[in-house]
Short mmCIF file of C-alpha atoms in Angstrom, two decimals:
data_model
loop_
_atom_site.label_atom_id
_atom_site.label_comp_id
_atom_site.label_asym_id
_atom_site.label_seq_id
_atom_site.Cartn_x
_atom_site.Cartn_y
_atom_site.Cartn_z
CA MET K 1 -9.19 -6.70 -25.27
CA SER K 2 -8.22 -3.22 -23.73
CA TYR K 3 -11.10 -1.64 -21.38
CA PHE K 4 -12.00 1.83 -20.76
CA ALA K 5 -14.33 3.46 -18.29
CA ARG K 6 -16.32 6.77 -18.67
CA SER K 7 -18.62 6.77 -15.61
CA SER K 8 -20.83 3.72 -15.97
CA ARG K 9 -19.93 3.10 -19.32
CA LEU K 10 -17.62 0.30 -20.69
CA CYS K 11 -15.80 0.72 -23.53
CA VAL K 12 -14.00 -2.06 -25.62
CA LEU K 13 -11.03 -1.99 -28.25
CA THR K 14 -10.95 -5.97 -29.23
CA GLN K 15 -8.16 -7.73 -30.32
CA SER K 16 -8.76 -7.16 -33.78
CA ALA K 17 -8.70 -3.49 -33.54
CA ARG K 18 -5.56 -3.59 -32.01
CA THR K 19 -3.86 -5.67 -34.32
CA SER K 20 -4.66 -3.43 -37.17
CA LEU K 21 -3.70 -0.08 -35.32
CA SER K 22 -0.33 0.82 -33.81
CA LYS K 23 -0.20 1.20 -30.08
CA PRO K 24 -0.07 5.04 -29.97
CA GLN K 25 -3.34 4.64 -32.45
CA TRP K 26 -5.18 2.69 -30.72
CA CYS K 27 -4.26 4.54 -27.42
CA HIS K 28 -5.08 7.86 -28.75
CA MET K 29 -8.64 6.28 -29.90
CA ILE K 30 -9.44 5.09 -26.50
CA HIS K 31 -8.68 8.40 -25.01
CA THR K 32 -10.65 10.07 -27.46
CA ARG K 33 -13.16 8.01 -27.11
CA ALA K 34 -13.49 8.48 -23.48
CA ASN K 35 -13.66 12.36 -24.44
CA GLY K 36 -13.62 13.69 -20.53
CA PRO K 37 -12.58 11.95 -16.81
CA VAL K 38 -10.96 8.84 -17.61
CA ALA K 39 -12.27 7.03 -14.20
CA LYS K 40 -10.10 3.76 -15.31
CA CYS K 41 -7.85 2.50 -18.46
CA ILE K 42 -6.31 -0.60 -18.38
CA ALA K 43 -5.22 -3.53 -20.63
CA VAL K 44 -5.92 -7.00 -20.07
CA PRO K 45 -6.08 -10.59 -21.71
CA LYS K 46 -9.50 -12.29 -22.17
CA PRO K 47 -9.76 -14.14 -18.80
CA SER K 48 -9.55 -17.87 -18.77
CA VAL K 49 -11.94 -17.71 -16.17
CA SER K 50 -15.57 -16.36 -16.78
CA LYS K 51 -16.06 -13.48 -14.63
CA SER K 52 -19.23 -14.05 -13.99
CA ILE K 53 -18.09 -17.51 -12.43
CA ALA K 54 -15.91 -15.02 -10.37
CA THR K 55 -18.49 -12.60 -9.37
CA VAL K 56 -20.72 -15.54 -8.35
CA ALA K 57 -17.74 -17.31 -6.03
CA ALA K 58 -16.86 -13.85 -4.38
CA LEU K 59 -20.65 -13.16 -3.70
CA GLY K 60 -20.69 -16.72 -2.24
CA ALA K 61 -18.42 -16.18 0.17
CA THR K 62 -18.50 -12.57 1.22
CA VAL K 63 -20.15 -10.02 -0.29
CA THR K 64 -17.26 -8.08 -2.07
CA THR K 65 -19.46 -5.65 -3.85
CA ILE K 66 -18.38 -6.26 -7.45
CA ALA K 67 -19.34 -4.06 -10.22
CA CYS K 68 -17.75 -6.23 -12.80
CA TYR K 69 -19.00 -7.07 -16.60
CA ASN K 70 -19.49 -10.94 -17.51
CA SER K 71 -18.88 -12.76 -20.13
CA LEU K 72 -17.74 -9.96 -22.99
CA SER K 73 -19.01 -10.73 -26.47
CA PRO K 74 -16.53 -10.68 -29.31
CA ALA K 75 -16.78 -7.36 -31.00
CA LYS K 76 -15.06 -5.64 -33.98
CA GLY K 77 -13.04 -2.42 -33.80
CA VAL K 78 -14.23 -0.18 -30.40
CA GLU K 79 -17.62 -0.41 -28.87
CA CYS K 80 -19.40 1.35 -25.97
CA GLU K 81 -21.12 -0.25 -23.72
CA GLY K 82 -24.67 0.98 -24.12
CA SER K 83 -24.61 1.71 -27.62
CA THR K 84 -24.73 -1.71 -29.37
CA PRO K 85 -25.78 -4.46 -26.93
CA THR K 86 -24.15 -7.40 -27.32
CA LYS K 87 -24.40 -9.28 -23.84
CA LYS K 88 -27.56 -11.50 -23.09
CA ILE K 89 -29.28 -10.05 -19.83
CA SER K 90 -31.36 -12.01 -17.36
CA ARG K 91 -35.26 -11.42 -17.92
CA ALA K 92 -35.52 -10.61 -14.68
CA VAL K 93 -33.83 -7.55 -14.37
CA GLU K 94 -36.96 -5.72 -16.26
CA ALA K 95 -39.53 -7.64 -14.36
CA ASP K 96 -37.90 -7.17 -11.44
CA GLY K 97 -37.73 -3.47 -11.84
CA LYS K 98 -41.50 -3.31 -12.57
CA LEU K 99 -42.13 -4.63 -9.59
CA ARG K 100 -39.92 -2.21 -7.13
CA LEU K 101 -42.05 0.15 -9.09
CA LYS K 102 -45.14 -1.08 -8.10
CA GLY K 103 -44.24 -1.93 -4.35
CA LEU K 104 -43.17 -5.21 -2.69
CA THR K 105 -45.20 -7.33 -0.40
CA ASP K 106 -45.34 -10.62 1.56
CA ASP K 107 -45.48 -12.50 -2.15
CA SER K 108 -43.01 -10.55 -3.96
CA PRO K 109 -40.14 -12.63 -5.08
CA ILE K 110 -38.05 -13.62 -1.96
CA ARG K 111 -34.78 -11.82 -4.04
CA LEU K 112 -36.67 -8.31 -4.14
CA ARG K 113 -37.44 -8.98 -0.52
CA MET K 114 -33.87 -9.61 0.63
CA GLU K 115 -32.64 -6.98 -1.28
CA ALA K 116 -34.95 -4.59 0.22
CA TYR K 117 -33.95 -5.95 3.62
CA VAL K 118 -30.18 -5.73 3.30
CA LYS K 119 -30.39 -1.98 2.06
CA LYS K 120 -32.56 -1.21 5.28
CA LEU K 121 -30.17 -2.89 7.38
CA GLN K 122 -27.51 -1.15 6.29
CA GLU K 123 -29.14 2.25 6.86
CA GLN K 124 -29.84 1.31 10.33
CA ILE K 125 -26.71 -0.21 11.16
CA THR K 126 -24.68 2.89 9.62
CA SER K 127 -26.87 5.29 11.61
CA GLU K 128 -26.12 3.33 14.84
CA LEU K 129 -22.49 3.18 14.19
CA GLU K 130 -22.65 7.01 13.70
CA LYS K 131 -24.16 7.54 17.20
CA VAL K 132 -21.64 5.43 18.68
CA ASP K 133 -18.64 7.51 17.04
CA GLY K 134 -20.48 10.99 17.70
CA GLN K 135 -18.70 12.69 15.35
CA ALA K 136 -17.35 11.00 12.00
CA LYS K 137 -20.14 10.17 8.99
CA PHE K 138 -20.30 7.64 7.02
CA LYS K 139 -19.32 8.26 3.14
CA LYS K 140 -21.78 6.64 0.54
CA ASP K 141 -20.73 5.36 -2.72
CA GLN K 142 -23.21 4.25 -5.36
CA TRP K 143 -22.86 2.23 -8.21
CA VAL K 144 -24.80 0.37 -11.15
CA ARG K 145 -24.15 -2.48 -13.06
CA ALA K 146 -24.88 -2.18 -16.69
CA GLU K 147 -26.32 -6.48 -16.83
CA GLY K 148 -28.62 -5.05 -13.61
CA GLY K 149 -27.92 -4.40 -9.97
CA ASP K 150 -26.60 -2.00 -8.05
CA GLY K 151 -24.68 -1.41 -4.80
CA ILE K 152 -23.78 1.08 -2.01
CA SER K 153 -20.96 0.94 -0.31
CA MET K 154 -20.99 3.04 3.05
CA VAL K 155 -17.52 4.19 4.85
CA LEU K 156 -16.60 5.98 7.83
CA GLN K 157 -12.61 6.56 8.02
CA ASN K 158 -10.81 8.61 11.15
CA GLY K 159 -13.59 9.07 13.43
CA LYS K 160 -13.54 9.88 17.11
CA VAL K 161 -14.22 6.07 17.77
CA PHE K 162 -13.80 3.99 14.88
CA GLU K 163 -10.70 4.22 12.56
CA LYS K 164 -12.87 2.36 9.62
CA ALA K 165 -15.71 1.05 9.24
CA GLY K 166 -17.08 -0.01 6.26
CA VAL K 167 -21.21 -1.28 5.42
CA ALA K 168 -21.85 -2.30 1.52
CA VAL K 169 -24.23 -4.10 0.16
CA SER K 170 -24.70 -5.22 -3.51
CA VAL K 171 -27.20 -6.72 -6.11
CA VAL K 172 -26.22 -8.23 -9.29
CA TYR K 173 -27.74 -10.00 -11.88
CA GLY K 174 -25.75 -12.29 -14.48
CA MET K 175 -25.14 -14.87 -16.45
CA LEU K 176 -23.80 -18.32 -15.01
CA PRO K 177 -21.59 -20.33 -17.63
CA PRO K 178 -22.86 -24.01 -18.25
CA ALA K 179 -19.65 -24.92 -16.38
CA ALA K 180 -20.47 -23.15 -13.64
CA VAL K 181 -23.82 -24.84 -13.30
CA ALA K 182 -22.74 -28.27 -13.69
CA GLN K 183 -20.10 -27.52 -10.72
CA MET K 184 -22.56 -26.12 -8.66
CA ARG K 185 -25.29 -29.01 -9.75
CA SER K 186 -22.63 -31.56 -7.99
CA GLN K 187 -23.51 -29.55 -4.69
CA HIS K 188 -26.88 -28.35 -5.46
CA PRO K 189 -28.66 -31.80 -7.13
CA ASN K 190 -32.01 -29.84 -6.89
CA ILE K 191 -30.56 -27.95 -10.18
CA LYS K 192 -32.60 -29.79 -12.87
CA THR K 193 -31.86 -27.62 -15.82
CA SER K 194 -29.23 -29.33 -18.34
CA SER K 195 -28.74 -26.53 -20.85
CA THR K 196 -25.80 -25.84 -22.47
CA GLU K 197 -26.31 -22.23 -22.41
CA SER K 198 -25.69 -19.79 -19.87
CA VAL K 199 -27.88 -19.43 -17.08
CA PRO K 200 -29.64 -16.19 -15.47
CA PHE K 201 -28.35 -15.80 -11.70
CA PHE K 202 -29.32 -13.17 -8.50
CA ALA K 203 -27.09 -12.55 -5.92
CA THR K 204 -27.75 -10.02 -3.34
CA GLY K 205 -26.06 -9.37 0.29
CA ILE K 206 -24.65 -7.09 3.00
CA SER K 207 -20.99 -7.15 4.20
CA CYS K 208 -19.91 -5.47 7.19
CA VAL K 209 -16.50 -4.65 8.77
CA ILE K 210 -15.57 -2.44 11.69
CA HIS K 211 -11.75 -1.48 12.89
CA PRO K 212 -11.86 0.80 16.04
CA HIS K 213 -9.19 3.01 17.68
CA ASN K 214 -9.29 1.96 20.99
CA PRO K 215 -7.47 -1.93 21.51
CA ASN K 216 -9.63 -2.65 24.45
CA ALA K 217 -12.73 -2.43 21.70
CA PRO K 218 -12.61 -5.56 19.13
CA THR K 219 -12.95 -5.49 15.40
CA VAL K 220 -15.84 -7.19 14.13
CA HIS K 221 -17.36 -8.88 10.80
CA PHE K 222 -20.55 -9.61 9.49
CA ASN K 223 -22.22 -10.56 6.35
CA TYR K 224 -25.57 -12.26 5.18
CA ARG K 225 -26.31 -12.99 1.13
CA TYR K 226 -28.67 -14.75 -0.94
CA PHE K 227 -28.05 -16.32 -4.19
CA GLU K 228 -30.61 -18.11 -6.81
CA LEU K 229 -30.55 -19.53 -10.13
CA GLU K 230 -33.52 -18.49 -12.52
CA ASP K 231 -35.86 -19.68 -14.61
CA GLU K 232 -35.10 -18.62 -18.15
CA ASN K 233 -38.89 -18.50 -18.74
CA GLY K 234 -39.49 -16.31 -15.10
CA GLY K 235 -40.56 -19.74 -13.24
CA GLU K 236 -39.86 -20.33 -10.12
CA PRO K 237 -35.64 -20.49 -9.28
CA LEU K 238 -33.96 -23.69 -10.54
CA SER K 239 -31.81 -23.45 -6.89
CA TRP K 240 -31.57 -20.81 -4.01
CA TRP K 241 -29.45 -20.91 -1.21
CA PHE K 242 -28.54 -18.17 1.93
CA GLY K 243 -25.35 -18.09 3.42
CA GLY K 244 -23.47 -15.45 5.87
CA GLY K 245 -22.06 -15.22 9.45
CA CYS K 246 -20.64 -13.01 12.05
CA ASP K 247 -17.42 -12.80 13.76
CA LEU K 248 -15.65 -10.99 16.86
CA THR K 249 -11.64 -10.42 16.64
CA PRO K 250 -10.75 -8.90 20.07
CA THR K 251 -7.00 -7.72 20.23
CA ILE K 252 -7.31 -7.76 24.09
CA LEU K 253 -9.60 -10.70 25.42
CA TYR K 254 -12.79 -9.58 27.69
CA GLU K 255 -14.25 -13.00 28.21
CA GLU K 256 -17.58 -10.76 29.16
CA ASP K 257 -17.63 -9.61 25.56
CA ALA K 258 -17.53 -12.91 24.07
CA VAL K 259 -20.15 -14.32 26.02
CA HIS K 260 -22.19 -11.33 25.05
CA PHE K 261 -21.12 -11.61 21.42
CA HIS K 262 -22.28 -15.15 21.71
CA LYS K 263 -25.07 -15.63 23.55
CA VAL K 264 -26.84 -12.66 20.98
CA ILE K 265 -26.21 -14.49 18.39
CA LYS K 266 -27.11 -18.21 19.83
CA GLU K 267 -30.53 -16.61 20.62
CA ALA K 268 -30.90 -15.55 17.40
CA CYS K 269 -30.46 -19.19 15.77
CA ASP K 270 -32.44 -20.80 18.66
CA LYS K 271 -35.69 -19.29 17.34
CA HIS K 272 -35.02 -20.96 14.39
CA ASP K 273 -33.48 -24.48 14.73
CA PRO K 274 -31.95 -25.23 17.73
CA ARG K 275 -28.85 -26.99 15.69
CA TYR K 276 -27.76 -23.74 13.88
CA TYR K 277 -25.57 -22.21 16.47
CA ARG K 278 -23.81 -25.26 17.55
CA ASP K 279 -23.15 -26.53 14.00
CA PHE K 280 -22.21 -22.78 12.65
CA LYS K 281 -20.42 -22.07 15.52
CA LYS K 282 -17.90 -24.95 14.64
CA TRP K 283 -17.76 -24.03 11.07
CA CYS K 284 -16.95 -20.26 11.68
CA ASP K 285 -14.29 -21.57 14.26
CA ASP K 286 -12.91 -23.83 11.07
CA TYR K 287 -13.68 -21.40 8.27
CA PHE K 288 -11.29 -18.25 9.77
CA TYR K 289 -8.63 -20.32 10.59
CA ILE K 290 -5.12 -19.10 9.34
CA SER K 291 -3.21 -22.24 8.61
CA HIS K 292 -0.10 -20.88 7.95
CA ARG K 293 -0.12 -18.80 11.72
CA GLY K 294 -1.74 -22.34 13.39
CA GLU K 295 -4.24 -19.97 15.04
CA ARG K 296 -7.88 -18.09 14.29
CA ARG K 297 -8.62 -14.74 13.37
CA GLY K 298 -10.63 -14.52 16.19
CA ILE K 299 -12.93 -15.79 18.59
CA GLY K 300 -15.77 -16.88 16.04
CA GLY K 301 -19.50 -16.14 16.40
CA ILE K 302 -20.94 -18.34 13.18
CA PHE K 303 -20.81 -18.67 9.49
CA PHE K 304 -22.91 -20.73 7.03
CA ASP K 305 -23.14 -21.12 3.69
CA ASP K 306 -25.77 -23.07 1.08
CA LEU K 307 -28.44 -23.10 3.27
CA GLU K 308 -31.19 -24.49 2.02
CA ASP K 309 -32.76 -27.11 4.81
CA LYS K 310 -36.21 -24.92 5.13
CA SER K 311 -38.29 -23.29 3.03
CA VAL K 312 -37.24 -20.32 1.53
CA ASN K 313 -39.33 -17.86 3.92
CA GLU K 314 -38.54 -19.89 6.99
CA LEU K 315 -34.65 -19.21 6.14
CA PHE K 316 -35.48 -15.37 5.08
CA ALA K 317 -36.80 -14.73 8.81
CA TYR K 318 -33.37 -16.68 10.11
CA VAL K 319 -31.22 -14.15 8.10
CA GLN K 320 -33.14 -11.33 9.25
CA SER K 321 -32.90 -12.53 12.82
CA CYS K 322 -29.17 -12.56 12.50
CA GLY K 323 -28.80 -9.35 10.52
CA ASN K 324 -31.02 -7.39 13.20
CA ALA K 325 -29.40 -9.06 16.24
CA PHE K 326 -26.01 -7.34 15.18
CA VAL K 327 -26.60 -3.80 16.58
CA HIS K 328 -27.58 -5.78 20.12
CA GLN K 329 -24.48 -8.22 19.47
CA TYR K 330 -21.57 -5.45 19.49
CA VAL K 331 -22.75 -1.78 20.12
CA PRO K 332 -22.90 -2.53 24.23
CA ILE K 333 -19.33 -3.99 23.76
CA MET K 334 -18.07 -0.48 21.84
CA GLU K 335 -20.03 1.08 24.78
CA ARG K 336 -18.19 -0.43 27.34
CA ARG K 337 -14.77 -0.02 25.34
CA LYS K 338 -14.50 2.88 23.63
CA ASN K 339 -13.38 5.29 26.49
CA MET K 340 -11.33 2.97 28.10
CA LYS K 341 -7.38 3.72 28.68
CA TYR K 342 -4.84 2.09 26.69
CA THR K 343 -0.85 1.95 26.65
CA GLU K 344 1.62 2.39 23.78
CA GLU K 345 2.00 -1.37 24.30
CA ASP K 346 -1.56 -2.16 23.71
CA LYS K 347 -1.63 -0.02 20.32
CA HIS K 348 1.40 -2.19 19.52
CA TRP K 349 -0.07 -5.35 20.08
CA GLN K 350 -3.42 -4.30 18.02
CA GLN K 351 -1.42 -3.43 14.98
CA LEU K 352 0.50 -6.55 15.20
CA ARG K 353 -3.06 -8.41 15.41
CA ARG K 354 -4.25 -6.36 12.48
CA GLY K 355 -1.51 -7.71 10.74
CA ARG K 356 -3.20 -11.61 10.97
CA TYR K 357 -6.33 -9.92 10.18
CA VAL K 358 -4.85 -8.65 6.60
CA GLU K 359 -2.98 -11.77 6.43
CA PHE K 360 -6.15 -14.20 6.54
CA ASN K 361 -8.40 -11.85 4.02
CA LEU K 362 -5.61 -11.91 1.54
CA VAL K 363 -4.05 -15.53 1.50
CA HIS K 364 -7.43 -17.35 3.22
CA ASP K 365 -10.79 -15.43 2.60
CA ARG K 366 -12.67 -16.94 -0.61
CA GLY K 367 -14.49 -13.46 -1.39
CA THR K 368 -11.49 -11.28 -1.01
CA LYS K 369 -9.18 -13.83 -3.82
CA PHE K 370 -12.05 -13.73 -6.34
CA GLY K 371 -12.84 -10.41 -6.30
CA LEU K 372 -9.17 -9.40 -6.53
CA LEU K 373 -9.10 -11.82 -9.79
CA THR K 374 -11.86 -10.50 -11.41
CA PRO K 375 -11.14 -8.29 -14.11
CA GLY K 376 -13.25 -5.01 -13.60
CA ALA K 377 -14.13 -5.30 -9.99
CA ARG K 378 -14.21 -2.78 -7.42
CA ILE K 379 -11.07 -2.76 -5.70
CA GLU K 380 -12.03 -0.32 -3.31
CA SER K 381 -15.18 -1.79 -2.47
CA ILE K 382 -13.01 -5.78 -1.83
CA MET K 383 -10.43 -3.78 0.24
CA MET K 384 -13.05 -1.77 2.28
CA SER K 385 -12.57 -4.87 5.10
CA MET K 386 -8.87 -4.23 5.34
CA PRO K 387 -7.58 -2.07 8.45
CA LEU K 388 -6.10 1.55 7.96
CA THR K 389 -3.14 0.25 9.54
CA ALA K 390 -1.15 -3.10 10.25
CA ARG K 391 1.84 -4.12 11.81
CA TRP K 392 4.64 -7.38 11.00
CA GLU K 393 7.72 -7.43 12.95
CA TYR K 394 10.41 -10.68 12.42
CA MET K 395 9.76 -13.19 15.08
CA HIS K 396 7.40 -11.09 17.28
CA GLU K 397 6.60 -13.06 20.42
CA PRO K 398 3.48 -12.10 22.10
CA ASP K 399 3.65 -11.18 25.81
CA VAL K 400 2.37 -14.26 27.61
CA LYS K 401 1.31 -12.64 30.36
CA ALA K 402 -0.76 -10.04 28.52
CA HIS K 403 -1.76 -12.38 25.65
CA GLY K 404 -1.61 -15.77 27.01
CA LYS K 405 -5.45 -16.14 27.30
CA LEU K 406 -6.20 -14.89 23.55
CA MET K 407 -3.83 -16.95 22.21
CA GLU K 408 -4.93 -19.90 23.61
CA VAL K 409 -8.51 -18.88 22.45
CA LEU K 410 -7.21 -18.71 19.06
CA LYS K 411 -4.96 -22.05 18.82
CA ALA K 412 -7.67 -24.03 20.47
CA PRO K 413 -11.47 -22.25 20.40
CA ARG K 414 -13.85 -22.23 23.22
CA GLU K 415 -17.51 -22.81 23.73
CA TRP K 416 -18.33 -19.25 25.52
CA ILE K 417 -21.97 -20.49 26.08
CA PRO K 418 -23.47 -23.67 27.11
CA LEU K 419 -25.10 -25.64 24.23
#
C-alpha cells in the first residue's frame, strides 16, 4: 500500500491499484488527489505486526503520543479516510463524546477522568515550567485520531533555562487483534473474552522530558498512563491497568537533589501503599539500565506497569498523587541550580552524559522502539524526549575526581532515603 496524508485525512493506494497502473500514473494520482499541501507521502509494505499492537505497546511503556492508523482494511483502488469508512471503530468513541459534552462526575468512566486529569496536569506543569524559564513559551501541537482520540504535544526549545522541554498527552481508541488479546491474557488472567475478533481498547497518558542548559541542573522524565480493554457491548472493561514512573538524570551529582527527588515521590507513594516506593524504586533501577554500558541512565525514581492490585479508584488516586508530586520534586531543584556557574568541562561532560540518555532511549526504551516501528507514527512526538545536543567520544574516560561519585551510583544504585 501507499499512504499519503492531507491534514488529518489518510488516503490509501492499494496494491491492486498500483499493479494496474504504472508508477508515474499512481504517483500522479496520489498528488492529484491530495490537491493541496501534502503533509506526508510515503510508500510502505503491509506491516506483518498490527499497528494497533505497536500502538498499545508504545503506550504501555511510555506514552509516545502516536497518532497512527491501525488495521487498515483491504480496499480497491484509491480510498480516502472519511469518504467510505471501512474500519471497525470502538463504540466507546461516540458514547464518550456524549459524556464529555454532559460533563464529567465522580461516577464517569475512569478512562474519561484519567483523560481529563492528564490534560489538566499538562497545563499546570507547562505553566510552572514557563515561570522557571522566565522567557520562552511552550509551542502547542494538537492532533486528532480518525478512529477516536486526540493528543497535545507541548514543546519549549532554546529557552533561557531549558534547552528543550516537552510535555505530551495522548488519548487513543483502537481495536486490538485476537493475537494481542491472547498475549495480554497471559499477564492478565481476568481477561475472560474468547473472541476471535478484534477487541476495542482505550489508552491515555502524559509524558514529560526536560533538558536544562545548565549542567548543574538535572534532566528529568516522568509518565503516567492508563489502559483498558473495553466490553464490546458497553459493559465494564474486560481488563484495565495503570503504569508510569519518574526518574532523575543528573550530569553533576548533588546528593541533596537526589534525596529531595526521592523523598517527595516516596511521600506520594506512602499515602497509598508502604510497599510501592520500595518495589517501584527497584523496578526503576532495573528498567533504566544501559546493559551495553553496564550503568543506569540516571539516579532513579519509581517505575511500575500493569498495576491493578487495588480498586480502579484507589489506583487512580495513587497516579494523581504521583503526577501532582512532580512540580514539587523538580522545580525546587531547578531553582537551586539554574543560575549556577559552570565550566566548559562541565558542559562537555553534560554532552557525553546526554549521549548515554540517547542510547538508552533508542536501544532499550520500549515505547520509543515500538513507536519508531509503527507506520504512520508521529515521529516528532516520539523523538520529543531527545536532547537538542549530545556527544560521543571514542574511548572517553571520565574524570574520576570530578565525576567518580556519579559513576559509582550509576553502576550500583543507592537507597537515597530510609525505607
